[in-house]
mmCIF file with all atom_site columns, C-alpha atoms and ligand atoms in Angstrom:
data_model
loop_
_atom_site.group_PDB
_atom_site.id
_atom_site.type_symbol
_atom_site.label_atom_id
_atom_site.label_alt_id
_atom_site.label_comp_id
_atom_site.label_asym_id
_atom_site.label_entity_id
_atom_site.label_seq_id
_atom_site.pdbx_PDB_ins_code
_atom_site.Cartn_x
_atom_site.Cartn_y
_atom_site.Cartn_z
_atom_site.occupancy
_atom_site.B_iso_or_equiv
_atom_site.pdbx_formal_charge
_atom_site.auth_seq_id
_atom_site.auth_comp_id
_atom_site.auth_asym_id
_atom_site.auth_atom_id
_atom_site.pdbx_PDB_model_num
ATOM   1   C  CA  . MET D 1 1   ? 118.133 99.630  89.896  1.00 90.00 ? 1   MET D CA  1
ATOM   2   C  CA  . LYS D 1 2   ? 116.129 97.439  92.145  1.00 91.00 ? 2   LYS D CA  1
ATOM   3   C  CA  . LYS D 1 3   ? 113.123 96.302  90.155  1.00 96.00 ? 3   LYS D CA  1
ATOM   4   C  CA  . ILE D 1 4   ? 110.569 98.161  87.976  1.00 97.00 ? 4   ILE D CA  1
ATOM   5   C  CA  . GLU D 1 5   ? 108.517 99.722  90.140  1.00 96.00 ? 5   GLU D CA  1
ATOM   6   C  CA  . HIS D 1 6   ? 105.537 100.980 87.971  1.00 97.00 ? 6   HIS D CA  1
ATOM   7   C  CA  . ILE D 1 7   ? 104.482 101.441 84.522  1.00 98.00 ? 7   ILE D CA  1
ATOM   8   C  CA  . GLY D 1 8   ? 102.872 104.479 83.069  1.00 98.00 ? 8   GLY D CA  1
ATOM   9   C  CA  . ILE D 1 9   ? 100.256 104.829 80.492  1.00 98.00 ? 9   ILE D CA  1
ATOM   10  C  CA  . ALA D 1 10  ? 99.284  108.058 79.091  1.00 98.00 ? 10  ALA D CA  1
ATOM   11  C  CA  . VAL D 1 11  ? 95.563  108.374 78.726  1.00 98.00 ? 11  VAL D CA  1
ATOM   12  C  CA  . ARG D 1 12  ? 93.483  111.007 77.257  1.00 98.00 ? 12  ARG D CA  1
ATOM   13  C  CA  . ASP D 1 13  ? 90.457  110.412 79.942  1.00 98.00 ? 13  ASP D CA  1
ATOM   14  C  CA  . LEU D 1 14  ? 90.884  109.604 83.113  1.00 98.00 ? 14  LEU D CA  1
ATOM   15  C  CA  . ASN D 1 15  ? 87.681  108.884 84.242  1.00 98.00 ? 15  ASN D CA  1
ATOM   16  C  CA  . SER D 1 16  ? 86.969  106.712 81.307  1.00 98.00 ? 16  SER D CA  1
ATOM   17  C  CA  . SER D 1 17  ? 90.109  104.891 81.054  1.00 98.00 ? 17  SER D CA  1
ATOM   18  C  CA  . ASN D 1 18  ? 89.830  104.157 85.091  1.00 98.00 ? 18  ASN D CA  1
ATOM   19  C  CA  . GLU D 1 19  ? 86.842  102.571 83.919  1.00 98.00 ? 19  GLU D CA  1
ATOM   20  C  CA  . LEU D 1 20  ? 88.088  100.434 80.932  1.00 98.00 ? 20  LEU D CA  1
ATOM   21  C  CA  . PHE D 1 21  ? 91.345  99.150  83.261  1.00 98.00 ? 21  PHE D CA  1
ATOM   22  C  CA  . ARG D 1 22  ? 89.020  98.477  85.855  1.00 98.00 ? 22  ARG D CA  1
ATOM   23  C  CA  . ALA D 1 23  ? 87.428  95.689  83.235  1.00 98.00 ? 23  ALA D CA  1
ATOM   24  C  CA  . LEU D 1 24  ? 90.476  94.848  82.060  1.00 98.00 ? 24  LEU D CA  1
ATOM   25  C  CA  . PHE D 1 25  ? 92.054  93.883  85.224  1.00 97.00 ? 25  PHE D CA  1
ATOM   26  C  CA  . GLY D 1 26  ? 88.996  93.198  87.342  1.00 97.00 ? 26  GLY D CA  1
ATOM   27  C  CA  . LYS D 1 27  ? 89.335  95.652  90.005  1.00 97.00 ? 27  LYS D CA  1
ATOM   28  C  CA  . ALA D 1 28  ? 89.494  99.401  90.439  1.00 98.00 ? 28  ALA D CA  1
ATOM   29  C  CA  . HIS D 1 29  ? 92.278  101.722 90.867  1.00 98.00 ? 29  HIS D CA  1
ATOM   30  C  CA  . TYR D 1 30  ? 92.998  102.050 94.518  1.00 97.00 ? 30  TYR D CA  1
ATOM   31  C  CA  . LYS D 1 31  ? 94.173  105.785 94.486  1.00 96.00 ? 31  LYS D CA  1
ATOM   32  C  CA  . ILE D 1 32  ? 94.011  109.212 92.430  1.00 97.00 ? 32  ILE D CA  1
ATOM   33  C  CA  . GLU D 1 33  ? 96.491  111.736 92.820  1.00 95.00 ? 33  GLU D CA  1
ATOM   34  C  CA  . ALA D 1 34  ? 97.257  115.307 91.170  1.00 95.00 ? 34  ALA D CA  1
ATOM   35  C  CA  . VAL D 1 35  ? 100.773 115.829 90.294  1.00 90.00 ? 35  VAL D CA  1
ATOM   36  C  CA  . ASP D 1 36  ? 101.143 119.748 90.248  1.00 88.00 ? 36  ASP D CA  1
ATOM   37  C  CA  . SER D 1 37  ? 104.721 119.883 89.152  1.00 82.00 ? 37  SER D CA  1
ATOM   38  C  CA  . GLU D 1 38  ? 103.636 117.941 86.064  1.00 88.00 ? 38  GLU D CA  1
ATOM   39  C  CA  . ASN D 1 39  ? 100.264 119.131 85.274  1.00 94.00 ? 39  ASN D CA  1
ATOM   40  C  CA  . VAL D 1 40  ? 98.745  115.744 85.312  1.00 96.00 ? 40  VAL D CA  1
ATOM   41  C  CA  . ASN D 1 41  ? 96.271  113.608 87.507  1.00 97.00 ? 41  ASN D CA  1
ATOM   42  C  CA  . THR D 1 42  ? 97.530  109.924 87.632  1.00 97.00 ? 42  THR D CA  1
ATOM   43  C  CA  . SER D 1 43  ? 95.158  107.152 89.154  1.00 97.00 ? 43  SER D CA  1
ATOM   44  C  CA  . PHE D 1 44  ? 97.107  103.760 90.114  1.00 97.00 ? 44  PHE D CA  1
ATOM   45  C  CA  . PHE D 1 45  ? 96.227  100.011 89.729  1.00 98.00 ? 45  PHE D CA  1
ATOM   46  C  CA  . LYS D 1 46  ? 97.687  97.093  91.508  1.00 97.00 ? 46  LYS D CA  1
ATOM   47  C  CA  . VAL D 1 47  ? 98.154  93.520  89.273  1.00 96.00 ? 47  VAL D CA  1
ATOM   48  C  CA  . GLY D 1 48  ? 99.885  91.404  91.637  1.00 95.00 ? 48  GLY D CA  1
ATOM   49  C  CA  . PRO D 1 49  ? 103.103 92.517  92.432  1.00 93.00 ? 49  PRO D CA  1
ATOM   50  C  CA  . ASN D 1 50  ? 102.957 95.439  89.872  1.00 95.00 ? 50  ASN D CA  1
ATOM   51  C  CA  . LYS D 1 51  ? 101.802 98.473  89.509  1.00 97.00 ? 51  LYS D CA  1
ATOM   52  C  CA  . ILE D 1 52  ? 100.107 100.646 86.429  1.00 98.00 ? 52  ILE D CA  1
ATOM   53  C  CA  . GLU D 1 53  ? 100.049 104.279 86.420  1.00 97.00 ? 53  GLU D CA  1
ATOM   54  C  CA  . LEU D 1 54  ? 97.257  106.173 84.259  1.00 98.00 ? 54  LEU D CA  1
ATOM   55  C  CA  . LEU D 1 55  ? 98.163  109.648 83.439  1.00 98.00 ? 55  LEU D CA  1
ATOM   56  C  CA  . GLU D 1 56  ? 96.060  112.182 82.280  1.00 98.00 ? 56  GLU D CA  1
ATOM   57  C  CA  . ALA D 1 57  ? 97.011  116.038 81.364  1.00 98.00 ? 57  ALA D CA  1
ATOM   58  C  CA  . THR D 1 58  ? 95.219  118.432 83.089  1.00 97.00 ? 58  THR D CA  1
ATOM   59  C  CA  . SER D 1 59  ? 96.755  121.733 81.075  1.00 96.00 ? 59  SER D CA  1
ATOM   60  C  CA  . PRO D 1 60  ? 97.983  121.718 77.203  1.00 94.00 ? 60  PRO D CA  1
ATOM   61  C  CA  . SER D 1 61  ? 101.506 122.352 78.575  1.00 93.00 ? 61  SER D CA  1
ATOM   62  C  CA  . SER D 1 62  ? 101.729 119.000 80.657  1.00 95.00 ? 62  SER D CA  1
ATOM   63  C  CA  . PRO D 1 63  ? 104.435 116.466 79.104  1.00 94.00 ? 63  PRO D CA  1
ATOM   64  C  CA  . ILE D 1 64  ? 101.507 113.868 78.855  1.00 97.00 ? 64  ILE D CA  1
ATOM   65  C  CA  . ALA D 1 65  ? 99.485  115.924 76.624  1.00 97.00 ? 65  ALA D CA  1
ATOM   66  C  CA  . LYS D 1 66  ? 102.767 116.457 74.506  1.00 96.00 ? 66  LYS D CA  1
ATOM   67  C  CA  . PHE D 1 67  ? 103.101 112.882 74.514  1.00 96.00 ? 67  PHE D CA  1
ATOM   68  C  CA  . ILE D 1 68  ? 99.446  112.411 73.263  1.00 97.00 ? 68  ILE D CA  1
ATOM   69  C  CA  . GLU D 1 69  ? 99.392  114.815 70.821  1.00 97.00 ? 69  GLU D CA  1
ATOM   70  C  CA  . LYS D 1 70  ? 102.464 113.218 69.355  1.00 95.00 ? 70  LYS D CA  1
ATOM   71  C  CA  . ARG D 1 71  ? 102.189 109.718 69.577  1.00 94.00 ? 71  ARG D CA  1
ATOM   72  C  CA  . GLY D 1 72  ? 98.745  108.938 70.883  1.00 97.00 ? 72  GLY D CA  1
ATOM   73  C  CA  . GLU D 1 73  ? 97.779  107.294 74.066  1.00 98.00 ? 73  GLU D CA  1
ATOM   74  C  CA  . GLY D 1 74  ? 99.665  104.287 75.228  1.00 98.00 ? 74  GLY D CA  1
ATOM   75  C  CA  . ILE D 1 75  ? 102.748 103.383 77.376  1.00 98.00 ? 75  ILE D CA  1
ATOM   76  C  CA  . HIS D 1 76  ? 104.540 106.699 78.235  1.00 98.00 ? 76  HIS D CA  1
ATOM   77  C  CA  . HIS D 1 77  ? 107.124 105.193 80.652  1.00 97.00 ? 77  HIS D CA  1
ATOM   78  C  CA  . ILE D 1 78  ? 108.689 102.386 82.653  1.00 98.00 ? 78  ILE D CA  1
ATOM   79  C  CA  . ALA D 1 79  ? 109.879 103.377 86.091  1.00 97.00 ? 79  ALA D CA  1
ATOM   80  C  CA  . PHE D 1 80  ? 112.545 101.760 88.185  1.00 97.00 ? 80  PHE D CA  1
ATOM   81  C  CA  . GLU D 1 81  ? 112.442 101.779 91.807  1.00 97.00 ? 81  GLU D CA  1
ATOM   82  C  CA  . VAL D 1 82  ? 116.282 102.579 93.044  1.00 97.00 ? 82  VAL D CA  1
ATOM   83  C  CA  . LYS D 1 83  ? 118.015 102.793 96.506  1.00 95.00 ? 83  LYS D CA  1
ATOM   84  C  CA  . ASP D 1 84  ? 119.847 105.935 95.984  1.00 95.00 ? 84  ASP D CA  1
ATOM   85  C  CA  . ILE D 1 85  ? 118.318 108.263 93.358  1.00 96.00 ? 85  ILE D CA  1
ATOM   86  C  CA  . LEU D 1 86  ? 121.229 110.777 93.586  1.00 96.00 ? 86  LEU D CA  1
ATOM   87  C  CA  . LYS D 1 87  ? 123.999 108.130 93.226  1.00 97.00 ? 87  LYS D CA  1
ATOM   88  C  CA  . GLU D 1 88  ? 121.893 106.572 90.587  1.00 97.00 ? 88  GLU D CA  1
ATOM   89  C  CA  . MET D 1 89  ? 121.451 109.824 88.829  1.00 97.00 ? 89  MET D CA  1
ATOM   90  C  CA  . LYS D 1 90  ? 125.359 110.561 88.881  1.00 97.00 ? 90  LYS D CA  1
ATOM   91  C  CA  . ARG D 1 91  ? 126.114 106.966 87.563  1.00 97.00 ? 91  ARG D CA  1
ATOM   92  C  CA  . LEU D 1 92  ? 123.879 107.172 84.578  1.00 97.00 ? 92  LEU D CA  1
ATOM   93  C  CA  . GLU D 1 93  ? 125.222 110.701 84.130  1.00 96.00 ? 93  GLU D CA  1
ATOM   94  C  CA  . SER D 1 94  ? 128.815 109.361 84.000  1.00 97.00 ? 94  SER D CA  1
ATOM   95  C  CA  . GLU D 1 95  ? 127.590 106.812 81.712  1.00 97.00 ? 95  GLU D CA  1
ATOM   96  C  CA  . GLY D 1 96  ? 126.423 109.130 79.117  1.00 96.00 ? 96  GLY D CA  1
ATOM   97  C  CA  . PHE D 1 97  ? 122.524 109.402 79.757  1.00 97.00 ? 97  PHE D CA  1
ATOM   98  C  CA  . ARG D 1 98  ? 121.056 112.247 79.505  1.00 97.00 ? 98  ARG D CA  1
ATOM   99  C  CA  . LEU D 1 99  ? 118.812 113.272 82.421  1.00 97.00 ? 99  LEU D CA  1
ATOM   100 C  CA  . LEU D 1 100 ? 115.598 115.329 82.365  1.00 95.00 ? 100 LEU D CA  1
ATOM   101 C  CA  . ASN D 1 101 ? 115.976 117.004 85.456  1.00 92.00 ? 101 ASN D CA  1
ATOM   102 C  CA  . GLU D 1 102 ? 119.191 118.422 87.562  1.00 93.00 ? 102 GLU D CA  1
ATOM   103 C  CA  . LYS D 1 103 ? 118.013 117.361 90.733  1.00 95.00 ? 103 LYS D CA  1
ATOM   104 C  CA  . PRO D 1 104 ? 115.298 114.664 91.724  1.00 95.00 ? 104 PRO D CA  1
ATOM   105 C  CA  . LYS D 1 105 ? 111.571 116.137 91.931  1.00 92.00 ? 105 LYS D CA  1
ATOM   106 C  CA  . ARG D 1 106 ? 108.238 115.166 93.990  1.00 89.00 ? 106 ARG D CA  1
ATOM   107 C  CA  . GLY D 1 107 ? 106.504 112.560 91.634  1.00 87.00 ? 107 GLY D CA  1
ATOM   108 C  CA  . ALA D 1 108 ? 102.932 110.837 92.541  1.00 86.00 ? 108 ALA D CA  1
ATOM   109 C  CA  . ASP D 1 109 ? 103.313 107.796 94.806  1.00 85.00 ? 109 ASP D CA  1
ATOM   110 C  CA  . ASN D 1 110 ? 105.325 109.924 97.473  1.00 87.00 ? 110 ASN D CA  1
ATOM   111 C  CA  . LYS D 1 111 ? 108.554 109.113 95.654  1.00 91.00 ? 111 LYS D CA  1
ATOM   112 C  CA  . LEU D 1 112 ? 111.404 111.312 94.729  1.00 94.00 ? 112 LEU D CA  1
ATOM   113 C  CA  . VAL D 1 113 ? 111.563 111.100 90.914  1.00 95.00 ? 113 VAL D CA  1
ATOM   114 C  CA  . CYS D 1 114 ? 113.883 111.758 87.990  1.00 96.00 ? 114 CYS D CA  1
ATOM   115 C  CA  . PHE D 1 115 ? 113.574 111.368 84.343  1.00 96.00 ? 115 PHE D CA  1
ATOM   116 C  CA  . ILE D 1 116 ? 115.810 110.033 81.751  1.00 97.00 ? 116 ILE D CA  1
ATOM   117 C  CA  . HIS D 1 117 ? 115.484 111.413 78.410  1.00 96.00 ? 117 HIS D CA  1
ATOM   118 C  CA  . PRO D 1 118 ? 114.070 108.748 75.695  1.00 95.00 ? 118 PRO D CA  1
ATOM   119 C  CA  . LYS D 1 119 ? 116.617 109.864 72.934  1.00 95.00 ? 119 LYS D CA  1
ATOM   120 C  CA  . SER D 1 120 ? 119.302 108.457 75.143  1.00 95.00 ? 120 SER D CA  1
ATOM   121 C  CA  . ALA D 1 121 ? 117.707 105.297 75.971  1.00 96.00 ? 121 ALA D CA  1
ATOM   122 C  CA  . ASN D 1 122 ? 116.614 103.831 72.755  1.00 96.00 ? 122 ASN D CA  1
ATOM   123 C  CA  . GLY D 1 123 ? 113.356 105.436 72.977  1.00 95.00 ? 123 GLY D CA  1
ATOM   124 C  CA  . VAL D 1 124 ? 111.794 104.739 75.959  1.00 96.00 ? 124 VAL D CA  1
ATOM   125 C  CA  . LEU D 1 125 ? 111.671 107.458 78.861  1.00 97.00 ? 125 LEU D CA  1
ATOM   126 C  CA  . ILE D 1 126 ? 112.741 106.201 82.222  1.00 98.00 ? 126 ILE D CA  1
ATOM   127 C  CA  . GLU D 1 127 ? 111.840 106.951 85.416  1.00 97.00 ? 127 GLU D CA  1
ATOM   128 C  CA  . LEU D 1 128 ? 114.091 106.404 88.280  1.00 97.00 ? 128 LEU D CA  1
ATOM   129 C  CA  . CYS D 1 129 ? 112.325 106.494 91.887  1.00 96.00 ? 129 CYS D CA  1
ATOM   130 C  CA  . GLN D 1 130 ? 112.906 106.332 95.315  1.00 96.00 ? 130 GLN D CA  1
ATOM   131 C  CA  . SER D 1 131 ? 110.394 106.459 98.039  1.00 93.00 ? 131 SER D CA  1
ATOM   132 C  CA  . ILE D 1 132 ? 110.278 109.697 100.219 1.00 88.00 ? 132 ILE D CA  1
ATOM   133 C  CA  . GLN D 1 133 ? 110.799 107.668 103.455 1.00 78.00 ? 133 GLN D CA  1
ATOM   134 C  CA  . ASP D 1 134 ? 114.006 106.197 102.229 1.00 66.00 ? 134 ASP D CA  1
ATOM   135 C  CA  . ALA D 1 135 ? 115.235 109.255 101.370 1.00 59.00 ? 135 ALA D CA  1
ATOM   136 C  CA  . ASP D 1 136 ? 118.102 111.275 103.039 1.00 57.00 ? 136 ASP D CA  1
ATOM   137 C  CA  . LEU D 1 137 ? 117.388 114.941 101.786 1.00 54.00 ? 137 LEU D CA  1
HETATM 138 ZN ZN1 . LIG V 2 .   ? 105.657 107.399 86.891  1.00 84.33 ? 1   LIG V ZN1 1
#
């Protein structure tokens, strides 16, 4: 894994949270993106070299709606950038981690993503991501 790519935070209402985090960081989000495959709206903030992703459910079946129902708003996942997502998925599987999707899927921010089940990572939902321009699929 190369580095933490971003931290994902589950929020109930993206508009009011964009306002809250704008006040916190001293600057506004730089983009909003809907990810239909996950039923979420996302927004992104840059804080120095780091990125924060806010996620709002767009349907009750969204993983974000389920997360908030169970645990409330808060840190939802940590995303790590990888060079070769397929290779990394194979490696983690062989190390005994449970992957939430068999194949990489299209996430926000022009990335291929795969999630690791929090039950196999001490309760932390981990996202692997690889920029699509780096992907050879
Ligand atoms: Zn993410």
